[in-house]
Short mmCIF file of C-alpha atoms in Angstrom, two decimals:
data_model
loop_
_atom_site.label_atom_id
_atom_site.label_comp_id
_atom_site.label_asym_id
_atom_site.label_seq_id
_atom_site.Cartn_x
_atom_site.Cartn_y
_atom_site.Cartn_z
CA ASP A 154 42.37 17.94 70.79
CA ALA A 155 43.93 20.91 69.51
CA GLY A 156 41.43 23.42 71.07
CA ILE A 157 40.29 24.75 67.64
CA THR A 158 36.74 25.25 66.88
CA GLN A 159 35.45 26.25 63.25
CA SER A 160 32.08 27.82 62.48
CA PRO A 161 29.85 27.27 60.69
CA ARG A 162 30.71 23.52 59.88
CA HIS A 163 28.49 23.76 56.63
CA LYS A 164 27.33 26.51 54.89
CA VAL A 165 25.47 26.77 51.63
CA THR A 166 24.85 30.40 50.18
CA GLU A 167 24.31 31.77 46.90
CA THR A 168 26.52 33.78 44.53
CA GLY A 169 27.39 37.15 45.49
CA THR A 170 26.76 36.84 48.93
CA PRO A 171 29.07 37.61 51.70
CA VAL A 172 30.25 34.71 54.08
CA THR A 173 32.47 34.72 57.03
CA LEU A 174 33.98 31.83 58.49
CA ARG A 175 34.97 31.80 62.22
CA CYS A 176 38.30 29.91 63.60
CA HIS A 177 38.48 30.25 67.32
CA GLN A 178 41.23 28.93 69.33
CA THR A 179 41.66 28.16 73.22
CA GLU A 180 45.48 27.58 73.15
CA ASN A 181 46.60 31.35 72.77
CA HIS A 182 48.93 31.01 70.12
CA ARG A 183 50.13 33.78 67.43
CA TYR A 184 50.06 32.01 64.58
CA MET A 185 46.58 31.10 62.74
CA TYR A 186 46.09 29.95 59.15
CA TRP A 187 43.48 29.57 56.79
CA TYR A 188 43.48 26.94 54.03
CA ARG A 189 41.10 25.82 51.41
CA GLN A 190 41.16 21.86 50.22
CA ASP A 191 39.96 21.09 46.57
CA PRO A 192 40.33 17.73 44.99
CA GLY A 193 43.70 17.43 43.06
CA HIS A 194 45.01 20.49 44.87
CA GLY A 195 45.86 19.27 48.43
CA LEU A 196 45.65 22.23 50.79
CA ARG A 197 46.54 25.84 49.73
CA LEU A 198 47.11 28.28 51.97
CA ILE A 199 44.67 31.56 51.82
CA HIS A 200 45.70 33.71 54.56
CA TYR A 201 47.89 33.67 57.63
CA SER A 202 48.16 35.83 60.72
CA TYR A 203 51.13 36.25 63.20
CA GLY A 204 49.46 38.13 65.64
CA VAL A 205 46.75 40.46 66.44
CA LYS A 206 46.07 42.76 63.55
CA ASP A 207 49.00 41.33 61.93
CA THR A 208 48.11 39.20 58.67
CA ASP A 209 49.61 38.36 55.21
CA LYS A 210 48.37 36.72 52.28
CA GLY A 211 48.96 33.09 51.14
CA GLU A 212 48.86 31.51 47.60
CA VAL A 213 45.30 31.79 47.04
CA SER A 214 44.27 35.07 48.64
CA ASP A 215 42.11 36.76 45.70
CA GLY A 216 38.46 37.08 46.87
CA TYR A 217 39.14 36.27 50.55
CA SER A 218 40.10 38.73 53.36
CA VAL A 219 40.96 38.14 57.20
CA SER A 220 40.73 39.74 60.56
CA ARG A 221 42.32 39.20 63.69
CA SER A 222 41.05 41.39 66.30
CA LYS A 223 41.64 38.92 69.12
CA THR A 224 44.31 36.17 69.74
CA GLU A 225 41.60 33.57 69.83
CA ASP A 226 39.74 34.47 66.72
CA PHE A 227 40.58 34.75 63.19
CA LEU A 228 37.91 35.50 60.67
CA LEU A 229 37.94 34.45 57.00
CA THR A 230 35.59 36.78 54.85
CA LEU A 231 34.44 36.03 51.25
CA GLU A 232 32.96 39.66 50.06
CA SER A 233 31.01 38.32 47.45
CA ALA A 234 30.66 34.51 47.02
CA THR A 235 31.83 32.80 43.74
CA SER A 236 31.09 29.17 42.71
CA SER A 237 34.59 28.60 42.52
CA GLN A 238 35.01 29.58 46.27
CA THR A 239 33.08 26.25 46.84
CA SER A 240 35.46 24.04 48.93
CA VAL A 241 36.33 22.90 52.20
CA TYR A 242 38.15 25.57 54.42
CA PHE A 243 40.47 24.49 57.34
CA CYS A 244 41.73 26.62 60.11
CA ALA A 245 45.21 25.57 61.68
CA ILE A 246 47.17 26.98 64.67
CA ARG A 247 50.84 26.80 65.20
CA ASP A 248 52.59 26.15 68.81
CA ASP A 249 54.75 29.32 69.27
CA ARG A 250 56.96 27.30 71.38
CA ASP A 251 57.62 24.40 68.67
CA PRO A 252 60.74 25.09 66.15
CA THR A 253 59.35 22.38 63.86
CA GLY A 254 56.40 24.49 62.23
CA GLU A 255 53.72 21.58 62.86
CA LEU A 256 50.45 22.71 62.17
CA PHE A 257 47.20 21.47 64.27
CA PHE A 258 44.06 21.81 62.58
CA GLY A 259 40.42 22.27 63.07
CA GLU A 260 37.52 19.86 61.72
CA GLY A 261 36.99 22.02 58.87
CA SER A 262 33.91 24.23 57.23
CA ARG A 263 32.21 22.98 54.09
CA LEU A 264 31.30 25.88 51.91
CA THR A 265 28.77 25.60 48.90
CA VAL A 266 28.02 28.20 46.69
CA LEU A 267 25.18 27.80 44.17
CA ALA B 1217 58.19 29.20 43.83
CA GLN B 1218 58.46 26.16 46.57
CA SER B 1219 56.48 23.08 45.74
CA VAL B 1220 55.75 19.48 46.68
CA SER B 1221 54.87 17.00 44.59
CA GLN B 1222 53.23 13.58 45.27
CA HIS B 1223 53.32 11.11 42.55
CA ASN B 1224 50.77 8.87 43.34
CA HIS B 1225 47.04 10.33 43.09
CA HIS B 1226 45.05 6.95 43.76
CA VAL B 1227 46.56 3.92 45.17
CA ILE B 1228 44.64 0.56 45.96
CA LEU B 1229 46.20 -2.08 47.93
CA SER B 1230 45.09 -5.36 49.59
CA GLU B 1231 45.62 -5.82 53.15
CA ALA B 1232 49.08 -6.80 54.38
CA ALA B 1233 50.78 -5.39 51.14
CA SER B 1234 53.69 -2.97 51.65
CA LEU B 1235 53.03 0.67 50.95
CA GLU B 1236 55.28 3.46 49.72
CA LEU B 1237 53.88 6.88 48.91
CA GLY B 1238 56.47 9.18 47.05
CA CYS B 1239 57.13 12.88 47.85
CA ASN B 1240 59.35 15.40 46.46
CA TYR B 1241 59.65 19.22 46.86
CA SER B 1242 61.61 21.57 45.07
CA TYR B 1243 63.09 24.24 47.70
CA GLY B 1244 66.90 23.88 48.14
CA GLY B 1245 67.16 25.34 51.68
CA THR B 1246 66.79 23.86 55.32
CA VAL B 1247 63.41 22.46 55.25
CA ASN B 1248 60.86 20.70 57.74
CA LEU B 1249 58.83 17.78 56.33
CA PHE B 1250 55.51 16.39 57.07
CA TRP B 1251 53.02 13.93 56.43
CA TYR B 1252 49.61 14.31 57.23
CA VAL B 1253 46.61 12.15 56.98
CA GLN B 1254 43.06 12.57 56.57
CA TYR B 1255 40.50 9.82 57.36
CA PRO B 1256 37.02 9.87 55.57
CA GLY B 1257 35.16 12.72 57.10
CA GLN B 1258 37.74 14.20 59.47
CA HIS B 1259 40.20 16.88 59.69
CA LEU B 1260 44.20 16.37 59.15
CA GLN B 1261 46.32 14.67 61.62
CA LEU B 1262 50.03 14.33 61.80
CA LEU B 1263 51.55 11.36 61.09
CA LEU B 1264 55.18 12.07 61.39
CA LYS B 1265 57.70 14.70 60.74
CA TYR B 1266 61.40 15.61 60.02
CA PHE B 1267 62.81 18.15 61.82
CA SER B 1268 66.41 17.50 62.03
CA GLY B 1269 68.95 14.06 62.91
CA ASP B 1270 68.01 11.05 62.01
CA PRO B 1271 66.64 10.99 58.45
CA LEU B 1272 64.56 7.72 59.21
CA VAL B 1273 61.59 9.11 60.78
CA LYS B 1274 59.37 6.83 62.88
CA GLY B 1275 55.38 7.95 63.32
CA ILE B 1276 52.25 6.71 64.52
CA LYS B 1277 50.48 3.44 63.45
CA GLY B 1278 53.55 1.81 62.14
CA PHE B 1279 54.56 4.63 59.30
CA GLU B 1280 58.07 5.64 58.72
CA ALA B 1281 59.56 7.99 56.36
CA GLU B 1282 62.80 8.53 55.18
CA PHE B 1283 64.51 11.94 54.28
CA ILE B 1284 66.87 12.07 51.33
CA LYS B 1285 68.43 15.41 51.23
CA SER B 1286 70.21 14.81 47.91
CA LYS B 1287 66.97 13.70 46.07
CA PHE B 1288 64.69 16.40 47.77
CA SER B 1289 62.17 13.23 48.91
CA PHE B 1290 60.26 12.17 51.89
CA ASN B 1291 58.76 9.00 51.11
CA LEU B 1292 56.15 7.44 53.16
CA ARG B 1293 56.44 3.72 54.12
CA LYS B 1294 54.32 0.87 55.63
CA PRO B 1295 55.35 -2.66 55.97
CA SER B 1296 51.72 -4.15 55.95
CA VAL B 1297 48.53 -2.08 55.52
CA GLN B 1298 45.34 -2.54 57.09
CA TRP B 1299 41.83 -1.62 56.06
CA SER B 1300 41.66 1.18 58.73
CA ASP B 1301 44.72 2.90 56.70
CA THR B 1302 42.01 3.57 54.21
CA ALA B 1303 42.61 7.47 53.95
CA GLU B 1304 44.06 10.40 52.16
CA TYR B 1305 47.97 11.05 52.42
CA PHE B 1306 49.34 14.52 52.09
CA CYS B 1307 52.91 15.65 52.35
CA ALA B 1308 53.91 18.90 53.55
CA VAL B 1309 57.04 21.30 53.41
CA THR B 1310 58.15 24.36 55.55
CA ARG B 1311 61.08 26.39 55.23
CA SER B 1312 63.09 26.49 58.70
CA SER B 1313 63.29 30.01 58.71
CA ASN B 1314 59.64 31.21 57.57
CA THR B 1315 56.30 31.75 59.73
CA GLY B 1316 55.36 28.26 59.70
CA LYS B 1317 53.57 28.36 56.25
CA LEU B 1318 53.28 24.83 55.16
CA ILE B 1319 52.84 24.07 51.54
CA PHE B 1320 51.07 20.76 50.61
CA GLY B 1321 51.24 18.02 48.28
CA GLN B 1322 48.01 17.28 45.81
CA GLY B 1323 47.33 14.08 48.16
CA THR B 1324 47.48 10.49 47.62
CA THR B 1325 44.07 8.46 48.28
CA LEU B 1326 44.81 5.13 49.56
CA GLN B 1327 42.28 2.67 49.61
CA VAL B 1328 42.94 -0.59 51.44
CA LYS B 1329 41.11 -3.71 49.95
CA PRO B 1330 40.22 -6.06 52.96
#
């Protein structure tokens, strides 16, 4: 168990509403990531963080923002959800001491935007 | 831009058949390579990884992969699949020098018939 908790695990919302997904880790690692998983696309990186208040964009960051005010929490926000953001969202962490870059994934959050 | 390509999108095999899933990446520098597996309804788990040393890497559950640098490939193999290997398989690459951003392939769905 990598010590990652995602919440909520399932959410249905309507177009135009804000949504925040939370990723909580108990490992005290610097690096945290948000990916989305869609059929035919694998996993695509949305945003990542390399420390408190240090974040950067991934390959599909449009329409998403993130915040990291504490080491253990990495929040992903959809300011105004659209149907194209219906997806499964995975949070991941990286062990700072591991040079290989292996990521450990959470259980996922399934978001449906109607 | 760095990319990862998995050639087979959907593979159907009978139990005891041999498996080989192809993975090619586009980045020419030093890379770390991974295969992750996602069983139905679950999160991603690491099967194996290549960091350095022997290009033939052995992972869990009898899987192995061979890194062929000249071909930019990291193909996954298993001599005899089981019904329990039914899952989605993802190849992923990260540059050794970056912040651990994993770039994933599109995924291959493996269905093993009993």
